[in-house]
């Protein structure tokens, strides 16, 4: 569960930066997490 909390921290930090699209891949020994986000056009 500690890994999930750390992943959530990464997602929260990404929300603070200005981006058009972001792709983050985090691989642990047993799991793989992918964050793929695109901000909608305003």
Short mmCIF file of C-alpha atoms in Angstrom, two decimals:
data_model
loop_
_atom_site.label_atom_id
_atom_site.label_comp_id
_atom_site.label_asym_id
_atom_site.label_seq_id
_atom_site.Cartn_x
_atom_site.Cartn_y
_atom_site.Cartn_z
CA UNK A 1 0.00 0.00 0.00
CA UNK A 2 2.97 2.30 0.55
CA UNK A 3 3.72 2.24 -3.19
CA UNK A 4 0.18 3.46 -3.98
CA UNK A 5 0.63 6.42 -1.62
CA UNK A 6 3.89 7.34 -3.35
CA UNK A 7 2.24 7.06 -6.78
CA UNK A 8 -0.53 9.38 -5.60
CA UNK A 9 2.13 11.91 -4.55
CA UNK A 10 3.61 11.78 -8.07
CA UNK A 11 0.16 12.34 -9.61
CA UNK A 12 -0.47 15.30 -7.30
CA UNK A 13 2.84 16.87 -8.28
CA UNK A 14 2.10 16.41 -11.99
CA UNK A 15 -1.17 18.32 -11.53
CA UNK A 16 0.85 21.32 -10.31
CA UNK A 17 2.86 21.70 -13.52
CA UNK A 18 1.64 23.11 -16.82
CA UNK A 19 1.55 20.34 -19.40
CA UNK A 20 -0.20 19.46 -22.62
CA UNK A 21 0.34 15.73 -22.16
CA UNK A 22 2.32 13.61 -19.75
CA UNK A 23 3.32 9.94 -19.71
CA UNK A 24 4.96 8.45 -16.65
CA UNK A 25 5.80 4.78 -16.31
CA UNK A 26 6.88 3.41 -12.94
CA UNK A 27 7.95 -0.23 -12.69
CA UNK A 28 8.49 -1.87 -9.33
CA UNK A 29 9.67 -5.39 -8.69
CA UNK A 30 6.10 -6.74 -8.84
CA UNK A 31 3.96 -4.03 -10.46
CA UNK A 32 3.91 -1.51 -13.27
CA UNK A 33 2.10 1.82 -13.03
CA UNK A 34 1.40 4.05 -16.01
CA UNK A 35 0.13 7.61 -15.76
CA UNK A 36 -0.96 8.90 -19.17
CA UNK A 37 -2.78 12.23 -19.08
CA UNK A 38 -3.71 14.92 -21.55
CA UNK A 39 -5.17 18.25 -20.53
CA UNK A 40 -8.22 19.21 -22.57
CA UNK A 41 -7.94 22.22 -24.84
CA UNK A 42 -9.42 25.39 -23.39
#
